[in-house]
């Protein structure tokens, strides 16, 4: 898929005559931070300790869902248990502890460069994540200085997490632009689904073990194997002079 084809295709199905990017909606895990390895390890530990069978890749497929929803879903399907909100929240606290015990996660290489390049063009970024992980959310201003400010939608702010479009619709409202004026940076299928349903041009950055196909199938308009490749492709996405 070339940038030009992806944009033409998007404009056609979105029914828009221009593609002018004014805001970027940016996911956290797997986009800002290389954190999914540790998240999936923590999830598997929590489930195994509670007698629920699971595989690591399941949590890559569920990535983006609000944490307490992941717990409710897995406990119901894996152990036939219906948890209350308080029970799910307590278990999410345990998962958070396992996650923190695995140590500090590194930033994804080149994401800061991408976000700074967007900022130089006057394109502001809004954080849109299902995460409620305080340890990570608190690091963002330090690691990505001046990028998001108060423009944040987290797992605490939404009723329905990804794949529901609500987080991205809230992000669009934060940015004060139209859906067709936003690009979304996402690494997970449920996130691509949510962004696509919100009407945004959805960019998949495949930083995990899933296949590109999983991201395209979920609604990504274009997929890159790394942030480095997205950085190189930014002019082709933003300038598109031939359109
Ligand atoms: Mg993610």
PDB file of C-alpha atoms and ligand atoms in Angstrom:
ATOM      1  CA  UNK A   1       0.000   0.000   0.000  1.00  0.00           C
ATOM      2  CA  UNK A   2       1.461   3.385  -0.971  1.00  0.00           C
ATOM      3  CA  UNK A   3       0.626   6.544   0.974  1.00  0.00           C
ATOM      4  CA  UNK A   4      -1.096   7.973  -2.091  1.00  0.00           C
ATOM      5  CA  UNK A   5      -3.323   4.913  -2.557  1.00  0.00           C
ATOM      6  CA  UNK A   6      -4.136   4.741   1.141  1.00  0.00           C
ATOM      7  CA  UNK A   7      -5.198   8.403   1.192  1.00  0.00           C
ATOM      8  CA  UNK A   8      -7.250   8.149  -2.016  1.00  0.00           C
ATOM      9  CA  UNK A   9      -8.948   5.043  -0.651  1.00  0.00           C
ATOM     10  CA  UNK A  10      -9.660   6.783   2.682  1.00  0.00           C
ATOM     11  CA  UNK A  11     -11.068   9.914   1.019  1.00  0.00           C
ATOM     12  CA  UNK A  12     -13.350   7.744  -1.093  1.00  0.00           C
ATOM     13  CA  UNK A  13     -14.923   5.729   1.738  1.00  0.00           C
ATOM     14  CA  UNK A  14     -14.965   8.688   4.146  1.00  0.00           C
ATOM     15  CA  UNK A  15     -16.652  10.807   1.471  1.00  0.00           C
ATOM     16  CA  UNK A  16     -14.273  13.756   1.865  1.00  0.00           C
ATOM     17  CA  UNK A  17     -12.762  15.958  -0.823  1.00  0.00           C
ATOM     18  CA  UNK A  18      -9.605  17.017   0.996  1.00  0.00           C
ATOM     19  CA  UNK A  19      -7.077  15.415   3.299  1.00  0.00           C
ATOM     20  CA  UNK A  20      -5.606  18.068   5.582  1.00  0.00           C
ATOM     21  CA  UNK A  21      -4.154  16.754   8.819  1.00  0.00           C
ATOM     22  CA  UNK A  22      -4.687  19.051  11.809  1.00  0.00           C
ATOM     23  CA  UNK A  23      -4.293  16.686  14.773  1.00  0.00           C
ATOM     24  CA  UNK A  24      -2.690  13.374  15.687  1.00  0.00           C
ATOM     25  CA  UNK A  25      -4.379  10.985  18.107  1.00  0.00           C
ATOM     26  CA  UNK A  26      -1.729   8.822  19.709  1.00  0.00           C
ATOM     27  CA  UNK A  27      -2.004   5.526  21.558  1.00  0.00           C
ATOM     28  CA  UNK A  28       0.329   4.789  24.497  1.00  0.00           C
ATOM     29  CA  UNK A  29       1.340   1.129  24.859  1.00  0.00           C
ATOM     30  CA  UNK A  30       3.261  -0.106  21.832  1.00  0.00           C
ATOM     31  CA  UNK A  31       3.390   3.422  20.375  1.00  0.00           C
ATOM     32  CA  UNK A  32       4.971   5.664  23.043  1.00  0.00           C
ATOM     33  CA  UNK A  33       6.427   2.787  25.057  1.00  0.00           C
ATOM     34  CA  UNK A  34       7.707  -0.676  24.294  1.00  0.00           C
ATOM     35  CA  UNK A  35       5.534  -1.925  27.132  1.00  0.00           C
ATOM     36  CA  UNK A  36       3.447  -4.715  25.653  1.00  0.00           C
ATOM     37  CA  UNK A  37       5.956  -7.475  26.431  1.00  0.00           C
ATOM     38  CA  UNK A  38       5.708  -6.635  30.133  1.00  0.00           C
ATOM     39  CA  UNK A  39       1.941  -6.056  30.020  1.00  0.00           C
ATOM     40  CA  UNK A  40       1.342  -9.469  28.449  1.00  0.00           C
ATOM     41  CA  UNK A  41       3.697 -11.119  30.967  1.00  0.00           C
ATOM     42  CA  UNK A  42       1.816  -9.465  33.844  1.00  0.00           C
ATOM     43  CA  UNK A  43      -1.540 -10.508  32.358  1.00  0.00           C
ATOM     44  CA  UNK A  44      -0.453 -14.140  31.942  1.00  0.00           C
ATOM     45  CA  UNK A  45       0.826 -14.197  35.552  1.00  0.00           C
ATOM     46  CA  UNK A  46      -2.456 -12.795  36.910  1.00  0.00           C
ATOM     47  CA  UNK A  47      -4.574 -15.249  34.924  1.00  0.00           C
ATOM     48  CA  UNK A  48      -2.394 -18.278  35.697  1.00  0.00           C
ATOM     49  CA  UNK A  49      -2.450 -17.507  39.432  1.00  0.00           C
ATOM     50  CA  UNK A  50      -6.249 -17.464  39.220  1.00  0.00           C
ATOM     51  CA  UNK A  51      -6.409 -20.760  37.353  1.00  0.00           C
ATOM     52  CA  UNK A  52      -7.369 -19.203  33.998  1.00  0.00           C
ATOM     53  CA  UNK A  53      -5.718 -20.617  30.886  1.00  0.00           C
ATOM     54  CA  UNK A  54      -4.425 -18.067  28.396  1.00  0.00           C
ATOM     55  CA  UNK A  55      -1.689 -17.331  25.882  1.00  0.00           C
ATOM     56  CA  UNK A  56       0.554 -14.283  25.558  1.00  0.00           C
ATOM     57  CA  UNK A  57      -0.756 -13.377  22.084  1.00  0.00           C
ATOM     58  CA  UNK A  58      -4.338 -13.132  23.365  1.00  0.00           C
ATOM     59  CA  UNK A  59      -3.338 -10.003  25.249  1.00  0.00           C
ATOM     60  CA  UNK A  60      -1.901  -8.437  22.094  1.00  0.00           C
ATOM     61  CA  UNK A  61      -5.262  -9.072  20.452  1.00  0.00           C
ATOM     62  CA  UNK A  62      -7.115  -7.564  23.469  1.00  0.00           C
ATOM     63  CA  UNK A  63      -4.732  -4.602  23.750  1.00  0.00           C
ATOM     64  CA  UNK A  64      -6.551  -1.292  23.975  1.00  0.00           C
ATOM     65  CA  UNK A  65      -9.497  -2.613  25.942  1.00  0.00           C
ATOM     66  CA  UNK A  66      -9.907  -0.977  29.374  1.00  0.00           C
ATOM     67  CA  UNK A  67      -7.947  -3.120  31.859  1.00  0.00           C
ATOM     68  CA  UNK A  68     -10.866  -3.936  34.150  1.00  0.00           C
ATOM     69  CA  UNK A  69     -12.885  -5.084  31.099  1.00  0.00           C
ATOM     70  CA  UNK A  70     -10.099  -7.482  30.106  1.00  0.00           C
ATOM     71  CA  UNK A  71     -10.283  -8.981  33.606  1.00  0.00           C
ATOM     72  CA  UNK A  72     -14.071  -9.304  33.577  1.00  0.00           C
ATOM     73  CA  UNK A  73     -14.032 -10.880  30.107  1.00  0.00           C
ATOM     74  CA  UNK A  74     -11.301 -13.413  30.890  1.00  0.00           C
ATOM     75  CA  UNK A  75     -12.705 -14.390  34.301  1.00  0.00           C
ATOM     76  CA  UNK A  76     -16.107 -15.000  32.763  1.00  0.00           C
ATOM     77  CA  UNK A  77     -14.904 -17.019  29.769  1.00  0.00           C
ATOM     78  CA  UNK A  78     -12.054 -18.778  31.585  1.00  0.00           C
ATOM     79  CA  UNK A  79     -13.534 -19.473  35.018  1.00  0.00           C
ATOM     80  CA  UNK A  80     -17.256 -18.777  34.703  1.00  0.00           C
ATOM     81  CA  UNK A  81     -16.925 -15.999  37.285  1.00  0.00           C
ATOM     82  CA  UNK A  82     -18.873 -12.755  37.022  1.00  0.00           C
ATOM     83  CA  UNK A  83     -16.840 -10.088  38.813  1.00  0.00           C
ATOM     84  CA  UNK A  84     -18.093  -6.862  40.350  1.00  0.00           C
ATOM     85  CA  UNK A  85     -16.442  -3.565  39.392  1.00  0.00           C
ATOM     86  CA  UNK A  86     -14.618  -3.502  42.747  1.00  0.00           C
ATOM     87  CA  UNK A  87     -13.312  -7.053  42.335  1.00  0.00           C
ATOM     88  CA  UNK A  88     -12.077  -6.296  38.817  1.00  0.00           C
ATOM     89  CA  UNK A  89     -10.420  -3.095  40.006  1.00  0.00           C
ATOM     90  CA  UNK A  90      -8.652  -4.922  42.847  1.00  0.00           C
ATOM     91  CA  UNK A  91      -7.334  -7.551  40.413  1.00  0.00           C
ATOM     92  CA  UNK A  92      -6.240  -4.766  38.057  1.00  0.00           C
ATOM     93  CA  UNK A  93      -4.216  -3.379  40.958  1.00  0.00           C
ATOM     94  CA  UNK A  94      -2.473  -6.750  41.293  1.00  0.00           C
ATOM     95  CA  UNK A  95      -1.762  -6.820  37.556  1.00  0.00           C
ATOM     96  CA  UNK A  96      -0.324  -3.307  37.826  1.00  0.00           C
ATOM     97  CA  UNK A  97       2.001  -4.475  40.588  1.00  0.00           C
ATOM     98  CA  UNK A  98       3.231  -7.404  38.450  1.00  0.00           C
ATOM     99  CA  UNK A  99       3.795  -4.945  35.585  1.00  0.00           C
ATOM    100  CA  UNK A 100       5.830  -2.557  37.757  1.00  0.00           C
ATOM    101  CA  UNK A 101       7.887  -5.442  39.182  1.00  0.00           C
ATOM    102  CA  UNK A 102       9.144  -6.160  35.674  1.00  0.00           C
ATOM    103  CA  UNK A 103      10.978  -2.813  35.648  1.00  0.00           C
ATOM    104  CA  UNK A 104      10.797   0.415  33.648  1.00  0.00           C
ATOM    105  CA  UNK A 105       9.851  -0.007  29.986  1.00  0.00           C
ATOM    106  CA  UNK A 106      11.841   1.697  27.208  1.00  0.00           C
ATOM    107  CA  UNK A 107      10.393   4.317  24.855  1.00  0.00           C
ATOM    108  CA  UNK A 108       9.641   3.158  21.301  1.00  0.00           C
ATOM    109  CA  UNK A 109      12.524   4.445  19.149  1.00  0.00           C
ATOM    110  CA  UNK A 110      11.653   7.413  16.890  1.00  0.00           C
ATOM    111  CA  UNK A 111       8.182   8.120  18.324  1.00  0.00           C
ATOM    112  CA  UNK A 112       9.444  11.366  19.889  1.00  0.00           C
ATOM    113  CA  UNK A 113      10.918  12.386  16.517  1.00  0.00           C
ATOM    114  CA  UNK A 114       7.580  11.672  14.782  1.00  0.00           C
ATOM    115  CA  UNK A 115       5.604  13.690  17.352  1.00  0.00           C
ATOM    116  CA  UNK A 116       8.079  16.585  17.230  1.00  0.00           C
ATOM    117  CA  UNK A 117       7.976  16.590  13.418  1.00  0.00           C
ATOM    118  CA  UNK A 118       4.163  16.790  13.589  1.00  0.00           C
ATOM    119  CA  UNK A 119       4.366  19.603  16.152  1.00  0.00           C
ATOM    120  CA  UNK A 120       6.711  21.598  13.901  1.00  0.00           C
ATOM    121  CA  UNK A 121       4.005  21.442  11.248  1.00  0.00           C
ATOM    122  CA  UNK A 122       1.422  22.758  13.743  1.00  0.00           C
ATOM    123  CA  UNK A 123      -0.180  19.330  14.181  1.00  0.00           C
ATOM    124  CA  UNK A 124      -0.940  18.837  17.881  1.00  0.00           C
ATOM    125  CA  UNK A 125      -1.036  15.418  19.492  1.00  0.00           C
ATOM    126  CA  UNK A 126      -3.734  14.043  21.790  1.00  0.00           C
ATOM    127  CA  UNK A 127      -3.054  10.959  23.921  1.00  0.00           C
ATOM    128  CA  UNK A 128      -5.776   8.318  23.514  1.00  0.00           C
ATOM    129  CA  UNK A 129      -5.225   5.196  25.601  1.00  0.00           C
ATOM    130  CA  UNK A 130      -7.260   2.551  27.425  1.00  0.00           C
ATOM    131  CA  UNK A 131      -4.509   2.449  30.026  1.00  0.00           C
ATOM    132  CA  UNK A 132      -5.198   3.244  33.675  1.00  0.00           C
ATOM    133  CA  UNK A 133      -1.600   2.436  34.580  1.00  0.00           C
ATOM    134  CA  UNK A 134      -0.555   5.382  36.725  1.00  0.00           C
ATOM    135  CA  UNK A 135       3.158   4.464  36.697  1.00  0.00           C
ATOM    136  CA  UNK A 136       3.273   4.859  32.903  1.00  0.00           C
ATOM    137  CA  UNK A 137       0.903   7.810  32.502  1.00  0.00           C
ATOM    138  CA  UNK A 138       2.980   9.835  34.965  1.00  0.00           C
ATOM    139  CA  UNK A 139       6.134   9.371  32.873  1.00  0.00           C
ATOM    140  CA  UNK A 140       4.697  10.764  29.667  1.00  0.00           C
ATOM    141  CA  UNK A 141       5.292  14.493  30.271  1.00  0.00           C
ATOM    142  CA  UNK A 142       8.897  13.775  31.183  1.00  0.00           C
ATOM    143  CA  UNK A 143       9.603  11.497  28.208  1.00  0.00           C
ATOM    144  CA  UNK A 144       7.506  13.429  25.657  1.00  0.00           C
ATOM    145  CA  UNK A 145       7.905  17.008  26.899  1.00  0.00           C
ATOM    146  CA  UNK A 146       5.460  19.550  25.525  1.00  0.00           C
ATOM    147  CA  UNK A 147       3.730  17.044  23.249  1.00  0.00           C
ATOM    148  CA  UNK A 148       0.392  16.361  24.953  1.00  0.00           C
ATOM    149  CA  UNK A 149      -0.102  18.860  27.773  1.00  0.00           C
ATOM    150  CA  UNK A 150      -3.649  18.407  29.053  1.00  0.00           C
ATOM    151  CA  UNK A 151      -4.832  16.741  25.844  1.00  0.00           C
ATOM    152  CA  UNK A 152      -5.321  13.232  27.217  1.00  0.00           C
ATOM    153  CA  UNK A 153      -8.015  10.578  27.082  1.00  0.00           C
ATOM    154  CA  UNK A 154      -7.210   7.597  29.332  1.00  0.00           C
ATOM    155  CA  UNK A 155      -9.023   4.532  30.640  1.00  0.00           C
ATOM    156  CA  UNK A 156     -10.318   6.761  33.442  1.00  0.00           C
ATOM    157  CA  UNK A 157     -12.195   9.054  31.028  1.00  0.00           C
ATOM    158  CA  UNK A 158     -14.329   6.675  28.994  1.00  0.00           C
ATOM    159  CA  UNK A 159     -17.336   4.477  29.574  1.00  0.00           C
ATOM    160  CA  UNK A 160     -16.577   2.221  26.629  1.00  0.00           C
ATOM    161  CA  UNK A 161     -12.958   1.427  25.799  1.00  0.00           C
ATOM    162  CA  UNK A 162     -11.517   0.427  22.427  1.00  0.00           C
ATOM    163  CA  UNK A 163     -12.779  -1.148  20.116  1.00  0.00           C
ATOM    164  CA  UNK A 164     -15.666   1.261  20.814  1.00  0.00           C
ATOM    165  CA  UNK A 165     -14.952   4.565  19.036  1.00  0.00           C
ATOM    166  CA  UNK A 166     -15.637   6.577  22.234  1.00  0.00           C
ATOM    167  CA  UNK A 167     -11.949   7.116  23.203  1.00  0.00           C
ATOM    168  CA  UNK A 168     -11.126   8.444  19.730  1.00  0.00           C
ATOM    169  CA  UNK A 169     -14.295  10.523  19.506  1.00  0.00           C
ATOM    170  CA  UNK A 170     -13.261  12.122  22.813  1.00  0.00           C
ATOM    171  CA  UNK A 171      -9.761  12.664  21.409  1.00  0.00           C
ATOM    172  CA  UNK A 172     -11.222  14.346  18.320  1.00  0.00           C
ATOM    173  CA  UNK A 173     -13.301  16.610  20.579  1.00  0.00           C
ATOM    174  CA  UNK A 174     -10.166  17.495  22.583  1.00  0.00           C
ATOM    175  CA  UNK A 175      -8.383  18.447  19.356  1.00  0.00           C
ATOM    176  CA  UNK A 176     -11.382  20.524  18.247  1.00  0.00           C
ATOM    177  CA  UNK A 177     -11.210  19.283  14.647  1.00  0.00           C
ATOM    178  CA  UNK A 178     -13.157  16.956  12.358  1.00  0.00           C
ATOM    179  CA  UNK A 179     -12.501  13.178  12.289  1.00  0.00           C
ATOM    180  CA  UNK A 180     -11.220  13.454   8.697  1.00  0.00           C
ATOM    181  CA  UNK A 181      -8.597  15.976   9.879  1.00  0.00           C
ATOM    182  CA  UNK A 182      -7.009  13.479  12.276  1.00  0.00           C
ATOM    183  CA  UNK A 183      -4.413  10.803  11.875  1.00  0.00           C
ATOM    184  CA  UNK A 184      -4.306   8.038  14.467  1.00  0.00           C
ATOM    185  CA  UNK A 185      -1.116   6.246  15.544  1.00  0.00           C
ATOM    186  CA  UNK A 186      -2.013   2.782  16.811  1.00  0.00           C
ATOM    187  CA  UNK A 187      -0.342  -0.608  17.165  1.00  0.00           C
ATOM    188  CA  UNK A 188      -3.245  -2.855  18.193  1.00  0.00           C
ATOM    189  CA  UNK A 189      -6.171  -4.355  16.256  1.00  0.00           C
ATOM    190  CA  UNK A 190      -8.842  -3.132  18.730  1.00  0.00           C
ATOM    191  CA  UNK A 191      -7.322   0.348  18.554  1.00  0.00           C
ATOM    192  CA  UNK A 192      -7.365   0.342  14.733  1.00  0.00           C
ATOM    193  CA  UNK A 193     -11.003  -0.751  14.897  1.00  0.00           C
ATOM    194  CA  UNK A 194     -11.888   2.096  17.287  1.00  0.00           C
ATOM    195  CA  UNK A 195     -10.025   4.734  15.263  1.00  0.00           C
ATOM    196  CA  UNK A 196     -11.526   3.546  11.981  1.00  0.00           C
ATOM    197  CA  UNK A 197     -15.018   3.596  13.492  1.00  0.00           C
ATOM    198  CA  UNK A 198     -14.396   7.161  14.696  1.00  0.00           C
ATOM    199  CA  UNK A 199     -13.722   8.148  11.080  1.00  0.00           C
ATOM    200  CA  UNK A 200      -9.984   8.925  11.257  1.00  0.00           C
ATOM    201  CA  UNK A 201      -7.144   8.066   8.881  1.00  0.00           C
ATOM    202  CA  UNK A 202      -5.670   5.186  10.834  1.00  0.00           C
ATOM    203  CA  UNK A 203      -1.970   4.411  10.783  1.00  0.00           C
ATOM    204  CA  UNK A 204      -0.826   1.054  12.140  1.00  0.00           C
ATOM    205  CA  UNK A 205       2.679   0.763  13.526  1.00  0.00           C
ATOM    206  CA  UNK A 206       3.336  -2.915  13.974  1.00  0.00           C
ATOM    207  CA  UNK A 207       5.608  -2.947  17.022  1.00  0.00           C
ATOM    208  CA  UNK A 208       4.433  -6.328  18.404  1.00  0.00           C
ATOM    209  CA  UNK A 209       4.274  -9.988  17.341  1.00  0.00           C
ATOM    210  CA  UNK A 210       1.038  -9.807  15.298  1.00  0.00           C
ATOM    211  CA  UNK A 211       1.015  -9.751  11.488  1.00  0.00           C
ATOM    212  CA  UNK A 212       0.418  -6.632   9.372  1.00  0.00           C
ATOM    213  CA  UNK A 213      -2.693  -8.397   8.140  1.00  0.00           C
ATOM    214  CA  UNK A 214      -4.230  -8.310  11.640  1.00  0.00           C
ATOM    215  CA  UNK A 215      -3.918  -4.512  11.618  1.00  0.00           C
ATOM    216  CA  UNK A 216      -5.254  -4.044   8.074  1.00  0.00           C
ATOM    217  CA  UNK A 217      -8.169  -6.386   8.829  1.00  0.00           C
ATOM    218  CA  UNK A 218      -9.034  -4.287  11.901  1.00  0.00           C
ATOM    219  CA  UNK A 219      -9.281  -1.133   9.782  1.00  0.00           C
ATOM    220  CA  UNK A 220      -5.808   0.397   9.446  1.00  0.00           C
ATOM    221  CA  UNK A 221      -5.496   2.550   6.317  1.00  0.00           C
ATOM    222  CA  UNK A 222      -1.753   1.959   6.119  1.00  0.00           C
ATOM    223  CA  UNK A 223       0.666  -0.100   8.211  1.00  0.00           C
ATOM    224  CA  UNK A 224       4.376   0.447   8.901  1.00  0.00           C
ATOM    225  CA  UNK A 225       6.749  -2.075  10.489  1.00  0.00           C
ATOM    226  CA  UNK A 226       8.348   0.592  12.701  1.00  0.00           C
ATOM    227  CA  UNK A 227       8.244   4.241  13.783  1.00  0.00           C
ATOM    228  CA  UNK A 228      11.407   4.800  11.779  1.00  0.00           C
ATOM    229  CA  UNK A 229       9.522   3.927   8.592  1.00  0.00           C
ATOM    230  CA  UNK A 230       6.614   6.158   9.575  1.00  0.00           C
ATOM    231  CA  UNK A 231       9.050   9.034  10.215  1.00  0.00           C
ATOM    232  CA  UNK A 232      10.434   8.613   6.703  1.00  0.00           C
ATOM    233  CA  UNK A 233       6.899   8.470   5.223  1.00  0.00           C
ATOM    234  CA  UNK A 234       5.516  11.553   7.022  1.00  0.00           C
ATOM    235  CA  UNK A 235       6.032  13.975   4.100  1.00  0.00           C
ATOM    236  CA  UNK A 236       4.207  11.581   1.755  1.00  0.00           C
ATOM    237  CA  UNK A 237       1.260  11.433   4.175  1.00  0.00           C
ATOM    238  CA  UNK A 238       1.088  15.116   5.097  1.00  0.00           C
ATOM    239  CA  UNK A 239       2.031  16.867   1.847  1.00  0.00           C
ATOM    240  CA  UNK A 240       0.412  14.611  -0.764  1.00  0.00           C
ATOM    241  CA  UNK A 241       0.911  17.207  -3.542  1.00  0.00           C
ATOM    242  CA  UNK A 242      -0.291  14.866  -6.286  1.00  0.00           C
ATOM    243  CA  UNK A 243      -3.803  14.517  -4.840  1.00  0.00           C
TER     244      UNK A 243
HETATM  245 MG1  LIG B   1      -1.311   0.185  21.957  1.00  0.00          MG
END
